[in-house]
Short mmCIF file of C-alpha atoms and ligand atoms in Angstrom, two decimals:
data_model
loop_
_atom_site.label_atom_id
_atom_site.label_comp_id
_atom_site.label_asym_id
_atom_site.label_seq_id
_atom_site.Cartn_x
_atom_site.Cartn_y
_atom_site.Cartn_z
CA MET F 1 57.26 44.57 95.99
CA GLN F 2 59.98 43.90 98.47
CA SER F 3 57.63 44.55 101.31
CA SER F 4 54.91 42.32 99.82
CA THR F 5 57.40 39.51 99.30
CA ALA F 6 58.57 39.81 102.88
CA ASN F 7 54.97 39.77 104.03
CA LEU F 8 54.21 36.65 102.04
CA ARG F 9 57.31 34.91 103.34
CA ASN F 10 56.33 35.86 106.83
CA THR F 11 52.85 34.46 106.37
CA PHE F 12 54.18 31.13 105.14
CA SER F 13 56.71 30.87 107.90
CA ASN F 14 53.94 31.62 110.41
CA LEU F 15 51.93 28.78 108.95
CA MET F 16 54.84 26.41 109.61
CA ASP F 17 55.28 27.69 113.14
CA GLU F 18 54.71 25.16 115.95
CA ASP F 19 52.22 27.37 117.76
CA CYS F 20 50.28 28.31 114.65
CA GLU F 21 46.50 28.13 115.11
CA THR F 22 45.96 26.98 111.53
CA LYS F 23 48.39 24.14 111.97
CA LYS F 24 46.68 23.05 115.18
CA ARG F 25 43.31 23.12 113.50
CA ILE F 26 44.51 21.09 110.56
CA GLY F 27 45.89 18.62 113.09
CA LYS F 28 42.50 18.37 114.78
CA LEU F 29 40.80 17.86 111.46
CA GLN F 30 43.23 15.06 110.76
CA SER F 31 42.33 13.28 114.01
CA LEU F 32 38.66 13.67 113.13
CA TYR F 33 39.18 11.79 109.89
CA SER F 34 41.44 9.19 111.44
CA ALA F 35 38.70 8.42 114.01
CA LYS F 36 36.74 7.06 111.06
CA GLU F 37 39.45 4.46 110.55
CA ILE F 38 39.08 3.01 114.06
CA LYS F 39 37.72 -0.49 113.64
CA ASN F 40 34.82 -1.56 115.84
CA VAL F 41 36.12 -4.61 117.67
CA MET F 42 32.68 -5.58 118.94
CA GLU F 43 31.24 -8.45 116.97
CA ASP F 44 27.82 -7.67 115.65
CA GLY F 45 24.62 -9.66 115.37
CA GLU F 46 22.69 -10.10 112.17
CA LEU F 47 19.07 -9.59 113.10
CA ASP F 48 17.46 -6.18 113.29
CA TYR F 49 15.70 -5.25 116.50
CA PRO F 50 12.73 -5.11 117.08
CA HIS F 51 12.35 -8.42 115.33
CA GLU F 52 9.11 -10.22 114.50
CA LYS F 53 9.80 -12.62 117.34
CA SER F 54 10.82 -9.94 119.84
CA HIS F 55 8.29 -9.06 122.53
CA PRO F 56 6.05 -6.11 121.67
CA GLU F 57 5.75 -5.39 125.40
CA GLY F 58 9.46 -4.52 125.63
CA MET F 59 12.94 -6.01 125.52
CA SER F 60 13.58 -9.09 127.60
CA PHE F 61 16.94 -10.12 129.02
CA GLU F 62 18.53 -13.28 130.21
CA LEU F 63 21.92 -13.12 131.85
CA SER F 64 23.45 -16.46 132.52
CA ASP F 65 26.59 -16.75 134.61
CA VAL F 66 27.89 -13.35 133.52
CA ASN F 67 31.38 -12.34 134.61
CA PHE F 68 32.79 -8.98 133.69
CA SER F 69 36.01 -7.03 134.25
CA TYR F 70 36.68 -3.67 132.66
CA PRO F 71 39.29 -4.07 129.94
CA THR F 72 41.34 -1.21 131.40
CA THR F 73 41.26 -2.23 135.02
CA GLN F 74 44.18 -3.51 137.09
CA LYS F 75 41.95 -4.90 139.82
CA LYS F 76 41.89 -8.60 140.44
CA GLU F 77 38.23 -8.96 141.36
CA SER F 78 35.76 -8.72 138.52
CA SER F 79 33.19 -5.95 138.51
CA LEU F 80 30.48 -8.59 138.02
CA SER F 81 30.77 -12.23 138.93
CA SER F 82 28.39 -15.10 138.19
CA VAL F 83 25.37 -12.92 137.59
CA ASN F 84 22.21 -14.82 136.70
CA LEU F 85 19.18 -12.72 135.99
CA LYS F 86 15.98 -12.85 133.99
CA ILE F 87 14.26 -9.60 133.15
CA HIS F 88 10.80 -10.10 131.70
CA SER F 89 9.60 -7.87 128.91
CA GLY F 90 7.55 -4.90 130.05
CA SER F 91 8.68 -5.12 133.66
CA VAL F 92 9.98 -2.34 135.85
CA VAL F 93 13.19 -3.38 137.57
CA VAL F 94 15.02 -1.45 140.24
CA ILE F 95 18.67 -2.16 141.02
CA VAL F 96 19.93 -1.16 144.46
CA GLY F 97 23.22 -1.71 146.27
CA SER F 98 26.13 0.16 147.81
CA ASN F 99 28.72 2.16 145.83
CA GLY F 100 30.85 0.02 143.58
CA SER F 101 28.57 -3.01 143.88
CA GLY F 102 28.22 -3.23 140.08
CA LYS F 103 24.90 -1.52 139.34
CA SER F 104 26.17 0.75 136.59
CA THR F 105 28.25 -2.06 135.12
CA LEU F 106 25.14 -4.23 134.90
CA ILE F 107 23.19 -1.44 133.22
CA ARG F 108 26.03 -0.81 130.75
CA LEU F 109 26.03 -4.47 129.79
CA LEU F 110 22.26 -4.44 129.32
CA SER F 111 22.65 -1.37 127.10
CA ARG F 112 25.30 -3.30 125.21
CA LEU F 113 28.07 -0.81 125.77
CA TYR F 114 30.40 -3.75 126.34
CA GLU F 115 30.89 -7.06 124.63
CA PRO F 116 28.88 -10.09 125.68
CA THR F 117 30.06 -13.57 124.69
CA SER F 118 27.11 -14.24 122.42
CA TRP F 119 24.84 -11.95 120.47
CA THR F 120 21.95 -12.06 118.06
CA TYR F 121 20.87 -8.54 117.22
CA ARG F 122 22.57 -5.79 115.31
CA THR F 123 24.05 -3.30 117.76
CA THR F 124 22.87 -0.22 115.91
CA SER F 125 19.26 -1.32 115.86
CA LEU F 126 19.44 -2.38 119.53
CA ARG F 127 20.72 1.07 120.39
CA GLU F 128 17.93 2.67 118.39
CA SER F 129 15.49 0.75 120.57
CA SER F 130 17.17 1.65 123.85
CA ILE F 131 17.54 4.75 125.96
CA LEU F 132 20.28 5.10 128.56
CA LEU F 133 19.95 7.94 131.04
CA SER F 134 23.21 7.71 132.90
CA GLN F 135 25.25 9.25 135.70
CA ASP F 136 27.58 10.91 133.24
CA HIS F 137 26.14 12.73 130.29
CA ASN F 138 27.00 15.24 127.64
CA ILE F 139 24.92 18.25 126.84
CA PHE F 140 25.04 19.21 123.22
CA PRO F 141 24.71 22.83 122.14
CA MET F 142 21.12 22.42 121.01
CA ASP F 143 18.69 20.48 123.16
CA SER F 144 15.33 20.97 124.96
CA ALA F 145 11.68 20.27 126.22
CA GLU F 146 8.80 19.72 128.57
CA LYS F 147 8.51 16.21 129.98
CA GLY F 148 12.06 16.21 131.32
CA GLY F 149 10.94 19.12 133.47
CA ALA F 150 13.13 21.52 131.51
CA LYS F 151 10.49 23.73 129.92
CA GLU F 152 10.01 26.04 132.88
CA PHE F 153 13.62 27.06 133.31
CA ILE F 154 14.27 27.21 129.57
CA GLU F 155 11.51 29.77 129.17
CA LYS F 156 13.22 31.91 131.79
CA LEU F 157 16.42 32.12 129.73
CA ASP F 158 16.91 35.27 127.66
CA LYS F 159 16.48 33.49 124.38
CA GLY F 160 14.26 30.69 125.67
CA PHE F 161 14.20 27.67 123.42
CA ASP F 162 16.64 29.35 121.03
CA THR F 163 19.40 29.33 123.63
CA ILE F 164 22.68 27.85 122.54
CA ILE F 165 24.13 26.37 125.70
CA HIS F 166 27.80 26.27 124.74
CA PRO F 167 28.39 28.80 122.00
CA MET F 168 30.87 27.38 119.52
CA VAL F 169 31.53 30.65 117.78
CA ALA F 170 34.96 31.97 118.63
CA ILE F 171 35.51 35.57 117.80
CA ALA F 172 38.33 35.88 115.34
CA ALA F 173 38.33 39.65 115.25
CA ASN F 174 41.24 40.08 117.63
CA LYS F 175 41.80 43.66 116.74
CA LEU F 176 38.53 44.62 118.44
CA GLU F 177 40.30 44.14 121.75
CA HIS F 178 42.09 47.41 121.31
CA GLN F 179 38.98 49.32 120.30
CA PRO F 180 36.56 49.39 123.24
CA ASP F 181 34.22 51.80 121.45
CA HIS F 182 33.92 49.82 118.26
CA PRO F 183 30.25 49.31 117.23
CA LEU F 184 30.87 45.54 116.89
CA GLN F 185 31.75 45.22 120.60
CA GLU F 186 28.07 44.79 121.51
CA GLU F 187 27.67 41.96 118.99
CA LYS F 188 30.78 40.28 120.30
CA LYS F 189 29.39 40.28 123.85
CA LYS F 190 26.15 38.67 122.69
CA ILE F 191 27.92 35.83 120.96
CA SER F 192 30.44 35.00 123.61
CA LYS F 193 28.06 35.00 126.58
CA LYS F 194 27.56 31.48 127.89
CA SER F 195 24.23 30.37 129.25
CA ASN F 196 25.23 28.79 132.50
CA ILE F 197 22.71 26.27 133.69
CA SER F 198 22.92 24.37 136.96
CA GLY F 199 23.63 20.65 137.37
CA GLY F 200 19.98 19.89 138.03
CA GLU F 201 18.89 21.92 135.02
CA GLN F 202 21.35 19.98 132.88
CA GLN F 203 19.83 16.73 134.10
CA ARG F 204 16.41 18.04 133.09
CA VAL F 205 17.67 18.73 129.59
CA VAL F 206 19.16 15.25 129.39
CA ALA F 207 15.86 13.74 130.56
CA ALA F 208 14.01 15.78 127.96
CA ARG F 209 16.22 14.25 125.31
CA ALA F 210 15.17 10.79 126.46
CA PHE F 211 11.48 11.66 126.11
CA MET F 212 12.14 13.10 122.68
CA ARG F 213 13.68 9.80 121.61
CA MET F 214 10.59 7.94 122.80
CA ASN F 215 8.67 9.71 120.03
CA SER F 216 10.46 7.47 117.55
CA GLY F 217 8.14 4.63 118.59
CA LYS F 218 11.10 2.21 118.44
CA ILE F 219 12.04 2.30 122.10
CA ARG F 220 11.64 -1.06 123.89
CA PHE F 221 14.19 -0.61 126.68
CA VAL F 222 14.86 2.30 129.02
CA ALA F 223 17.84 2.16 131.39
CA VAL F 224 18.01 4.86 134.03
CA ASP F 225 21.20 5.06 136.07
CA GLU F 226 20.68 7.67 138.78
CA PRO F 227 20.17 10.65 136.54
CA THR F 228 18.51 12.48 139.40
CA SER F 229 21.36 13.08 141.86
CA ALA F 230 21.19 16.83 141.24
CA LEU F 231 17.43 17.09 140.93
CA ASP F 232 15.34 18.48 143.78
CA SER F 233 12.85 16.04 145.32
CA GLU F 234 9.95 17.40 143.31
CA GLY F 235 11.91 17.17 140.06
CA GLU F 236 12.92 13.61 140.83
CA LEU F 237 9.37 12.49 141.61
CA GLN F 238 8.09 14.17 138.43
CA LEU F 239 10.74 12.51 136.29
CA PHE F 240 10.06 9.03 137.70
CA THR F 241 6.29 9.49 137.38
CA ARG F 242 6.59 10.59 133.77
CA LEU F 243 8.94 7.77 132.91
CA LEU F 244 6.58 5.23 134.47
CA GLU F 245 3.66 6.80 132.59
CA ALA F 246 5.54 6.03 129.39
CA ARG F 247 6.25 2.42 130.35
CA GLU F 248 3.86 0.78 127.92
CA GLY F 249 5.75 -1.42 125.47
CA LYS F 250 9.03 -0.86 127.31
CA THR F 251 11.15 -2.69 129.81
CA MET F 252 12.52 -0.26 132.35
CA VAL F 253 15.56 -0.70 134.57
CA PHE F 254 16.34 1.92 137.21
CA VAL F 255 19.37 2.26 139.45
CA THR F 256 18.66 4.23 142.59
CA HIS F 257 20.06 4.94 146.05
CA ARG F 258 16.79 6.40 147.26
CA PHE F 259 14.26 3.90 148.46
CA GLY F 260 10.60 4.73 148.22
CA TYR F 261 8.65 5.64 145.14
CA LEU F 262 10.54 3.42 142.69
CA THR F 263 11.07 0.42 144.93
CA LYS F 264 7.33 0.45 145.67
CA HIS F 265 6.46 0.40 141.96
CA ALA F 266 9.04 -2.19 140.95
CA ASP F 267 8.00 -5.60 139.64
CA MET F 268 11.41 -6.82 140.69
CA ILE F 269 14.18 -5.40 142.86
CA VAL F 270 17.73 -6.57 142.28
CA CYS F 271 20.03 -6.02 145.23
CA MET F 272 23.72 -6.07 144.33
CA LYS F 273 26.72 -6.59 146.59
CA ASN F 274 30.39 -6.80 145.54
CA GLY F 275 29.60 -7.53 141.91
CA THR F 276 27.11 -10.27 142.61
CA VAL F 277 23.34 -10.38 142.73
CA GLU F 278 22.66 -10.79 146.42
CA GLU F 279 18.85 -10.82 146.44
CA VAL F 280 15.99 -10.62 143.94
CA GLY F 281 12.33 -9.99 144.74
CA THR F 282 9.67 -7.38 145.46
CA HIS F 283 10.00 -4.91 148.30
CA SER F 284 7.89 -6.94 150.71
CA GLU F 285 9.69 -10.18 149.83
CA LEU F 286 13.12 -8.66 150.36
CA TYR F 287 12.13 -6.70 153.44
CA ALA F 288 10.85 -9.90 155.01
CA ASN F 289 14.43 -11.09 155.27
CA LYS F 290 15.41 -9.08 158.32
CA THR F 291 19.13 -9.84 158.03
CA GLY F 292 19.34 -9.32 154.26
CA GLU F 293 21.36 -6.66 152.42
CA TYR F 294 18.20 -4.95 151.13
CA THR F 295 16.71 -4.60 154.60
CA LYS F 296 20.05 -3.25 155.85
CA LEU F 297 20.22 -0.56 153.14
CA TYR F 298 16.53 0.27 153.55
CA ASN F 299 16.80 0.69 157.30
CA ILE F 300 19.83 2.96 157.06
CA GLN F 301 17.72 5.36 155.03
CA ALA F 302 14.58 4.98 157.08
CA ASN F 303 16.51 5.53 160.32
CA ALA F 304 18.07 8.71 158.97
CA PHE F 305 14.57 10.16 158.80
CA LEU F 306 13.54 8.86 162.20
CA ALA F 307 16.69 10.01 163.97
CA ASP F 308 15.59 13.65 164.19
CA SER F 309 12.08 13.03 165.40
N1 LIG A 1 35.23 2.39 133.60
C1 LIG A 1 35.71 1.58 134.55
N2 LIG A 1 36.96 1.08 134.45
C2 LIG A 1 37.44 0.25 135.41
N3 LIG A 1 36.77 -0.13 136.48
C3 LIG A 1 35.52 0.32 136.65
C4 LIG A 1 34.92 1.21 135.69
N4 LIG A 1 33.67 1.51 136.10
C5 LIG A 1 33.50 0.84 137.26
N5 LIG A 1 34.59 0.12 137.59
C6 LIG A 1 34.74 -0.77 138.77
O1 LIG A 1 33.73 -1.77 138.72
C7 LIG A 1 33.14 -1.97 140.00
C8 LIG A 1 31.64 -1.76 139.91
O2 LIG A 1 31.41 -0.39 139.58
P1 LIG A 1 30.01 0.22 139.19
O3 LIG A 1 30.26 1.55 138.57
O4 LIG A 1 29.25 -0.77 138.40
O5 LIG A 1 29.35 0.39 140.64
P2 LIG A 1 27.95 1.04 141.04
O6 LIG A 1 27.20 0.01 141.80
O7 LIG A 1 27.30 1.65 139.87
O8 LIG A 1 28.42 2.18 142.06
P3 LIG A 1 27.78 3.64 142.34
O9 LIG A 1 26.68 3.43 143.35
O10 LIG A 1 28.93 4.37 142.98
O11 LIG A 1 27.34 4.24 141.08
C9 LIG A 1 33.86 -1.03 140.96
O12 LIG A 1 34.82 -1.76 141.64
C10 LIG A 1 34.49 0.00 140.06
O13 LIG A 1 35.70 0.47 140.61
MG1 LIG A 2 26.86 3.65 139.28
#
């Protein structure tokens, strides 16, 4: 009895210990619940989207004199200043411009990740009707599919479509460590092995997710912010082609640094510079201005190809 009592006391004192796993986990659980208490400071609209008056061909946008600074920034200049832009429903728009010119910021505003000064539609229903393929993404443990160009490499994985990318199961059986011949060792290896996939393969999975969401039939807006930086040229072309094939009933806005396929297919190209819209037009319109920002960026890329020949 003495020994049991001592054991019990030990167990309780371990539970109170600073480094105790249980205590840490309870702490994490607590923060999970307290996240529910965080109030959404964004004011919401009242109408659902799509609405009877909304365009069936896709979402339309009108930005009038938009200025934007990130709430956390210490910089004096705004990330966007005096942006005026009309995006017609069903159009394909390509945004180009140098690093930091405000392309992603513009796309985040269109996707309503930040607060505009006036609003009509309910944020949740707007989000249900929009897809944002962005530069930074999260891969969740279960994901997949074909149109994103992911099918081929997924089938090559040991468990194919049943692969769990980041296994969440932590092995609690610590004592196994000291028993290399234990029959459970094999099982342990299987569970803890991670399926490492490359950056480009991750982007394919993320793209696949976007196509999966299109099946909902609710999507009216697709924003694509350079999700192809790690894709090989063939993968990039395939992704853009497939996205454009799915354009019916959707407005599509792409951000890209690579001129060519997309800029050729765009109904409108928006060229950004230092947070402002510098030029708007089609490729031939913008390229006609020989001293313009668009022509400058275009020629830099074209010359890089010519330089070697
Ligand atoms: N989360 C953020 N917090 C504070 N400032 C930001 C944030 N994101 C961007 N900025 C600033 O806003 C400006 C515009 O950035 P943005 O990301 O829109 O540029 P971009 O055109 O997408 O560039 P890139 O071609 O590098 O993707 C930059 O000056 C940048 O430093
Ligand atoms: Mg960006």
